[in-house]
Coordinates of C-alpha atoms in Angstrom, one line a residue:
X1 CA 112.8 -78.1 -4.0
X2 CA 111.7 -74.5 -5.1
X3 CA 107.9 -73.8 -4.7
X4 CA 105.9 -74.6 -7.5
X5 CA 107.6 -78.8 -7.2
X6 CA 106.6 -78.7 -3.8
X7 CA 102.9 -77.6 -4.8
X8 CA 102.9 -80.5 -7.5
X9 CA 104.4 -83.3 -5.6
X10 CA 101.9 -82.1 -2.5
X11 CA 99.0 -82.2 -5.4
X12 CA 100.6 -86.1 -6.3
X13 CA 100.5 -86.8 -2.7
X14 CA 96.9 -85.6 -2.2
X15 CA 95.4 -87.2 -5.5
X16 CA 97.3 -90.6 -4.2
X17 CA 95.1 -90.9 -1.1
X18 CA 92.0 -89.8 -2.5
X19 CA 92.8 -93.1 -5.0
X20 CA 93.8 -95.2 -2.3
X21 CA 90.9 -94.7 -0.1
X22 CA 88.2 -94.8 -3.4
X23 CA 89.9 -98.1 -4.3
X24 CA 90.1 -99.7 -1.0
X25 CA 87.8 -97.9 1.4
X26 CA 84.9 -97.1 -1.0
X27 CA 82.1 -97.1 1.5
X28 CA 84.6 -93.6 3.5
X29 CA 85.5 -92.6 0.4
X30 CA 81.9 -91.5 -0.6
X31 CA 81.3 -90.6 3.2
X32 CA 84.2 -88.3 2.8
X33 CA 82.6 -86.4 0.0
X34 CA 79.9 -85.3 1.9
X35 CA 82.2 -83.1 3.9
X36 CA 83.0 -79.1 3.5
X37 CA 86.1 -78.6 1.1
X38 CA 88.1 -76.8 3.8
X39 CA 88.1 -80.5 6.0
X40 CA 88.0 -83.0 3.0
X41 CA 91.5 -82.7 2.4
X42 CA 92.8 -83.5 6.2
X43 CA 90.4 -86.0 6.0
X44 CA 91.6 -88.1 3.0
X45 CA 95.2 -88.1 4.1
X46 CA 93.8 -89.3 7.4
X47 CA 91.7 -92.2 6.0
X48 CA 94.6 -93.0 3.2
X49 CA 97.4 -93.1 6.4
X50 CA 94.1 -95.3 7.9
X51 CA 94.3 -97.6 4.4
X52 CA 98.2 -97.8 4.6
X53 CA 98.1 -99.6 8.1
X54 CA 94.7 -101.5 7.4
X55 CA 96.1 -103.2 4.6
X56 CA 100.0 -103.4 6.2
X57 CA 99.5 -107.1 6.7
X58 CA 97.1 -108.3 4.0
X59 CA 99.7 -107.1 0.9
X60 CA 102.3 -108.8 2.4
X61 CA 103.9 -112.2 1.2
X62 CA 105.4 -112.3 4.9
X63 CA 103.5 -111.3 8.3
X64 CA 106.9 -110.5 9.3
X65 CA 107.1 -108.2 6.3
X66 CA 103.4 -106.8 7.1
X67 CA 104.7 -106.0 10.7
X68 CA 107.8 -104.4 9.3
X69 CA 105.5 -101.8 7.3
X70 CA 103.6 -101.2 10.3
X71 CA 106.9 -100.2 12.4
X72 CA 107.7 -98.0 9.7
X73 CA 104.6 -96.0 9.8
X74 CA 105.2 -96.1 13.9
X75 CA 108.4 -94.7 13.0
X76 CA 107.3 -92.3 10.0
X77 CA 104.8 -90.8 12.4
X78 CA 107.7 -89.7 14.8
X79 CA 109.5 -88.4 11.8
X80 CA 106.5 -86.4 10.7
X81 CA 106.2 -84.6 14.1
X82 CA 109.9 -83.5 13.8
X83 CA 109.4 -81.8 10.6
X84 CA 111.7 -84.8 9.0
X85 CA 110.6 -85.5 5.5
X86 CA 109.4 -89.1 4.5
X87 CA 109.2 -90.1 1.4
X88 CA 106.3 -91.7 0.9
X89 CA 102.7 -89.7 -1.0
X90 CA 100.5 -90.9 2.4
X91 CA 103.3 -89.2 4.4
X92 CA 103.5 -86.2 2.9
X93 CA 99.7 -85.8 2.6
X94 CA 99.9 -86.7 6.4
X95 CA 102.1 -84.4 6.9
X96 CA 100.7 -81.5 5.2
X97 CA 97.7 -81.9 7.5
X98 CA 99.5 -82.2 10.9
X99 CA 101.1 -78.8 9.9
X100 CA 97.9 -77.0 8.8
X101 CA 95.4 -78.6 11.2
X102 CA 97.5 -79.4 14.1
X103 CA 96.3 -83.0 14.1
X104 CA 97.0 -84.8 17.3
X105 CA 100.4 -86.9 17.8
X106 CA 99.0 -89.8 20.7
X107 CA 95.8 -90.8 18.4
X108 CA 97.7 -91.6 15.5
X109 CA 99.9 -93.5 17.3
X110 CA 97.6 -95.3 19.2
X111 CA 95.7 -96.5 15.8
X112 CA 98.7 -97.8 14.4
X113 CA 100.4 -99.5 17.9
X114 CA 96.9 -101.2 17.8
X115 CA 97.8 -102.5 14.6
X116 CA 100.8 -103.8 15.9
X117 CA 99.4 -105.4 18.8
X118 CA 96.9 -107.3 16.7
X119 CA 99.8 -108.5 14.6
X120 CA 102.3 -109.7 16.8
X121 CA 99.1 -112.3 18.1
X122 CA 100.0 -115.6 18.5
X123 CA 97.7 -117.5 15.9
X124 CA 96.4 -119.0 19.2
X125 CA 95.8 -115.8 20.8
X126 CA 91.8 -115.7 21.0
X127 CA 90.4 -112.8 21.9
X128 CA 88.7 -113.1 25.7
X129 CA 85.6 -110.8 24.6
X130 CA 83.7 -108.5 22.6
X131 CA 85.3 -105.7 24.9
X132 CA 88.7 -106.5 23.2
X133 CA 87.3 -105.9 20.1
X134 CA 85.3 -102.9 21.1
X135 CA 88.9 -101.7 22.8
X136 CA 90.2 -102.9 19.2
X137 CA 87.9 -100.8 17.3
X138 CA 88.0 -97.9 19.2
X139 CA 92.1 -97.4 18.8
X140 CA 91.6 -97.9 15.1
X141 CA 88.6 -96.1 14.1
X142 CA 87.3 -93.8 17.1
X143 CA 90.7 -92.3 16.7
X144 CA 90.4 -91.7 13.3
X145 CA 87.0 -90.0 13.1
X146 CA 88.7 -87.3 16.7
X147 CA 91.3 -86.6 13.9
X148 CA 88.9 -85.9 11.3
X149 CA 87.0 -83.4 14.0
X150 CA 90.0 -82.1 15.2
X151 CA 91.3 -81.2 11.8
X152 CA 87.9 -79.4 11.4
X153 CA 88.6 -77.6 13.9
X154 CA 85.8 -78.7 15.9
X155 CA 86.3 -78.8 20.2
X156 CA 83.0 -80.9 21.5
X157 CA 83.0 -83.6 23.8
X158 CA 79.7 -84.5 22.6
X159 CA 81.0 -84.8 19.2
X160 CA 83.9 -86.7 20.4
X161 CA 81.6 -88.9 22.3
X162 CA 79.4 -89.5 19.5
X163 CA 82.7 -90.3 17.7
X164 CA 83.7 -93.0 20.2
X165 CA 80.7 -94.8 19.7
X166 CA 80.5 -95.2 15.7
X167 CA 83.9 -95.9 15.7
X168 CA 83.4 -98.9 18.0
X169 CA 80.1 -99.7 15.9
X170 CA 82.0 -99.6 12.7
X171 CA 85.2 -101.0 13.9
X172 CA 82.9 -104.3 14.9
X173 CA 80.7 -104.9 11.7
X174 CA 84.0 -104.4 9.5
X175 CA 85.9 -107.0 11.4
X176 CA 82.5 -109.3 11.1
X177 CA 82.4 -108.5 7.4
X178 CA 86.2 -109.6 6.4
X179 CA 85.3 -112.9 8.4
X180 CA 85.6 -114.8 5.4
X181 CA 88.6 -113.1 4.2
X182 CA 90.4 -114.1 7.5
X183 CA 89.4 -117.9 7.1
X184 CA 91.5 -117.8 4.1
X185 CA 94.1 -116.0 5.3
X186 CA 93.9 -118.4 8.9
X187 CA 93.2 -115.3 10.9
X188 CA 89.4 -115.7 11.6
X189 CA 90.2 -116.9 15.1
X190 CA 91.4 -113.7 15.9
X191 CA 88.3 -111.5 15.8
X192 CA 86.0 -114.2 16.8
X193 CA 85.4 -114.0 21.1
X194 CA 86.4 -116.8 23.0
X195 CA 83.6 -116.6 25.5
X196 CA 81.0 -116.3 22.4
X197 CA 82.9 -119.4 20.9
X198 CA 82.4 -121.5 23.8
X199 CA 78.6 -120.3 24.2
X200 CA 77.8 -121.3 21.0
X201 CA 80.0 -124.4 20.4
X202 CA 82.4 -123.0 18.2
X203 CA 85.0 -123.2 20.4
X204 CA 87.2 -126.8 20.9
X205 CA 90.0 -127.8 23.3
X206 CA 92.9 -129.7 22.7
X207 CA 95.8 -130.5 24.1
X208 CA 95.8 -126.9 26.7
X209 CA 95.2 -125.7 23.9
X210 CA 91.8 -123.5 22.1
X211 CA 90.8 -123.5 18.6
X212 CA 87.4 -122.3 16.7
X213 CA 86.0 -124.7 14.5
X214 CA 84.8 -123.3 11.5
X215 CA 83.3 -125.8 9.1
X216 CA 79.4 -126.4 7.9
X217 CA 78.8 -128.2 11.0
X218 CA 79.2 -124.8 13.3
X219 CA 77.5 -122.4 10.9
X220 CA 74.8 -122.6 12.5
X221 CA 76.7 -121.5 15.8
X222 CA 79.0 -118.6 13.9
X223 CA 76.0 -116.8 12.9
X224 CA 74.8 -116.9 16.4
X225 CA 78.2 -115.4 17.5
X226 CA 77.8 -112.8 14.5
X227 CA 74.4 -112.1 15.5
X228 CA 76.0 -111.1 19.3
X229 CA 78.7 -108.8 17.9
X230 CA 76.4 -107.0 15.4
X231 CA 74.3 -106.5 18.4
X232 CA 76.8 -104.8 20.3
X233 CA 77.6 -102.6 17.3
X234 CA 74.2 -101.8 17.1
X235 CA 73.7 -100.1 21.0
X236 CA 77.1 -98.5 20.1
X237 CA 75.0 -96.8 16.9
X238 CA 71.8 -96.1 19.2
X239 CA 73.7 -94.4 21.9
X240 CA 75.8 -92.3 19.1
X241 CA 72.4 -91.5 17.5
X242 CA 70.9 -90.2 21.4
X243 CA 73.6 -87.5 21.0
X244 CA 72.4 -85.9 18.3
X245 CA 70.6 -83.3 19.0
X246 CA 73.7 -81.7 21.2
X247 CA 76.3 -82.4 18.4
X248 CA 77.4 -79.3 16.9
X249 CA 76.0 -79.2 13.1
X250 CA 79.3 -78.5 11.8
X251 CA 81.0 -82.1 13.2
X252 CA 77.7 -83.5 11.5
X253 CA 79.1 -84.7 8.4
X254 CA 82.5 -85.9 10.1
X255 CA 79.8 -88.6 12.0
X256 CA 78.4 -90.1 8.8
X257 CA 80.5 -92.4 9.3
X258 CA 77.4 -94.0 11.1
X259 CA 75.6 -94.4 7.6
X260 CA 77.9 -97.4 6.1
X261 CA 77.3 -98.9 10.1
X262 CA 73.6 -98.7 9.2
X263 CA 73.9 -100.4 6.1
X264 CA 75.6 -103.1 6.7
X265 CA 73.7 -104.2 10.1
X266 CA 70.7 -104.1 7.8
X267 CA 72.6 -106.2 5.4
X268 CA 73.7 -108.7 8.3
X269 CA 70.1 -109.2 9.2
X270 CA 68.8 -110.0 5.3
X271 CA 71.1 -112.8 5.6
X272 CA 70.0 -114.1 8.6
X273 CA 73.5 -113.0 9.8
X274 CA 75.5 -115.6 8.0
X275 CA 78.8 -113.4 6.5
X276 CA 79.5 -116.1 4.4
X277 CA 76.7 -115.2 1.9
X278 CA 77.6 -114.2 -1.3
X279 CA 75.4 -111.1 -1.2
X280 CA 76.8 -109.8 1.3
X281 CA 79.7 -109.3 -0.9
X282 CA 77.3 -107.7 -4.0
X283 CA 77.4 -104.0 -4.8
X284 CA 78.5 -101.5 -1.0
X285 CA 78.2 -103.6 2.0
X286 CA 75.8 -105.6 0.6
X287 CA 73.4 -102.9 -1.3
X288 CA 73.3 -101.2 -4.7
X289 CA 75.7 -98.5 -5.1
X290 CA 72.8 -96.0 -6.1
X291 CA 71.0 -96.9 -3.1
X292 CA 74.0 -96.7 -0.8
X293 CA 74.5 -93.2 -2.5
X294 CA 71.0 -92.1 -2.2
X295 CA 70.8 -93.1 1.8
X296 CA 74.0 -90.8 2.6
X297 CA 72.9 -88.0 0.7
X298 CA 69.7 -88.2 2.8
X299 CA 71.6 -88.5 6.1
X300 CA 73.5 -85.2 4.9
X301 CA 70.7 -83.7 3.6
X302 CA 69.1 -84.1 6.6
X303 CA 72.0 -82.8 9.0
X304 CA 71.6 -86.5 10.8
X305 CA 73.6 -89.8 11.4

């Protein structure tokens, strides 16, 4: 392919993920406005290679078809850091940035052998603790947001710290936000803690074998046990928020991530943590889309998160 193709299929590739991640990760996709031209880039191919994965098992007709896609993308990855072309706009984007930013190999792979993990679960496989999910949340989101630095080319530990704790934050309220989803899809059980079931009576054994009831009965209980998690993610966002004033002000923006965390705690606790209310479905995580705006361009504004 002489130059100029190249330059127009890379532009296709790029103008791909920015769609991807606006229609599927709209909350980011605002988020990753905020940040200077010379990152944003990097950035959306990292967040639309973060869609690709997230979604992997949620388009498919088959789970065996969803964990197909993700062994290709475990696979692609390998490809990319070969110089072997894949065909595929994500890919390509993906690639571009690996070249240009030097993004790190064992991160990406760790976000999407995560994704793997969680997918080859047993639909009886219940999580032991909020520390799987943090561990969870972490390998799919903390990893993410030390990409996005490192293609910034921005070398802090602070920064990295900071990142390690909003990822977990935001990692947690997402999975307590697609809650309802995952009842309809027969997944909830697997982002609801065992120990928190059995606290608050969520959590029944038959036959060797343990379920979480879900019903109106236990709604009651499940808001208790979303209450707990939300909590967790909370002290994640507080300890993320004590490093500010040694985060460099260029990684900044990259940790605005913390901003959609915000929002939807606050949104959790106007319903009395219930995720099963219908507002918490209404406008961005819960909140007008002018307000959601308004509060990030304060946050950026302001050089916090």
């Amino acid at each position: 392919m002489n130059g100029r193709g190249s330059s127009s299929s890379l532009r296709s590739a790029f103008s791909y993920c920015v769609q991807q991640v606006r229609n599927y990760d709209y909350h980011h996709y605002l988020c990753l406005l905020e940040l200077p031209p010379d990152m944003r880039k990097a950035a959306f191919a990292l967040r639309a290679f973060n869609v690709e994965t997230a979604r992997a098992m949620d388009v498919a007709s088959d789970p065996k078809i969803g964990l197909m896609r993700l062994l290709w993308w475990q696979e692609a990855i390998d490809k990319l850091y070969t110089k072997n072309p894949v065909n595929h706009p994500a890919a390509q984007a993906l690639s571009w940035a690996i070249s240009e930013h030097n993004i790190s190999k064992p991160w990406l792979k760790r976000s999407v052998e995560a994704r793997i993990r969680d997918a080859q679960r047993e639909a009886d496989d219940i999580p032991e603790s909020v520390e799987e999910l943090e561990k969870y949340a972490e390998d799919t989101v903390s990893t993410l947001l030390y990409n996005t630095l490192q293609a910034g080319g921005i070398s802090s530990t602070t920064a990295d710290h900071a990142a390690s704790h909003i990822g977990k934050a935001s990692g947690l309220v997402l999975l307590l936000k697609s809650l309802p989803y995952h009842c309809t899809r027969n997944r909830h059980h697997s982002y609801i803690p065992g120990n928190l079931a059995e606290k608050h009576g969520l959590l029944v054994k038959q036959g060797g074998r343990s379920e979480i009831l879900l019903d109106n009965d236990s709604r009651e209980g499940l808001c208790n046990v979303v209450f707990e998690i939300a909590s967790v993610a909370n002290v994640h966002l507080l300890k993320a928020r004590e490093l500010a004033g040694k985060v460099p002000a260029e990684a900044k923006p990259v940790l605005l991530h913390s901003v959609p965390v915000q929002v939807l705690l606050d949104s959790l606790s106007k319903v009395h943590f219930d995720v099963f209310d219908p507002r918490m479905q209404r406008g961005v995580l819960g909140v007008p889309p002018l307000w959601f705006q308004f509060k990030l361009k304060w946050y950026s504004w302001r050089s916090m998160f």
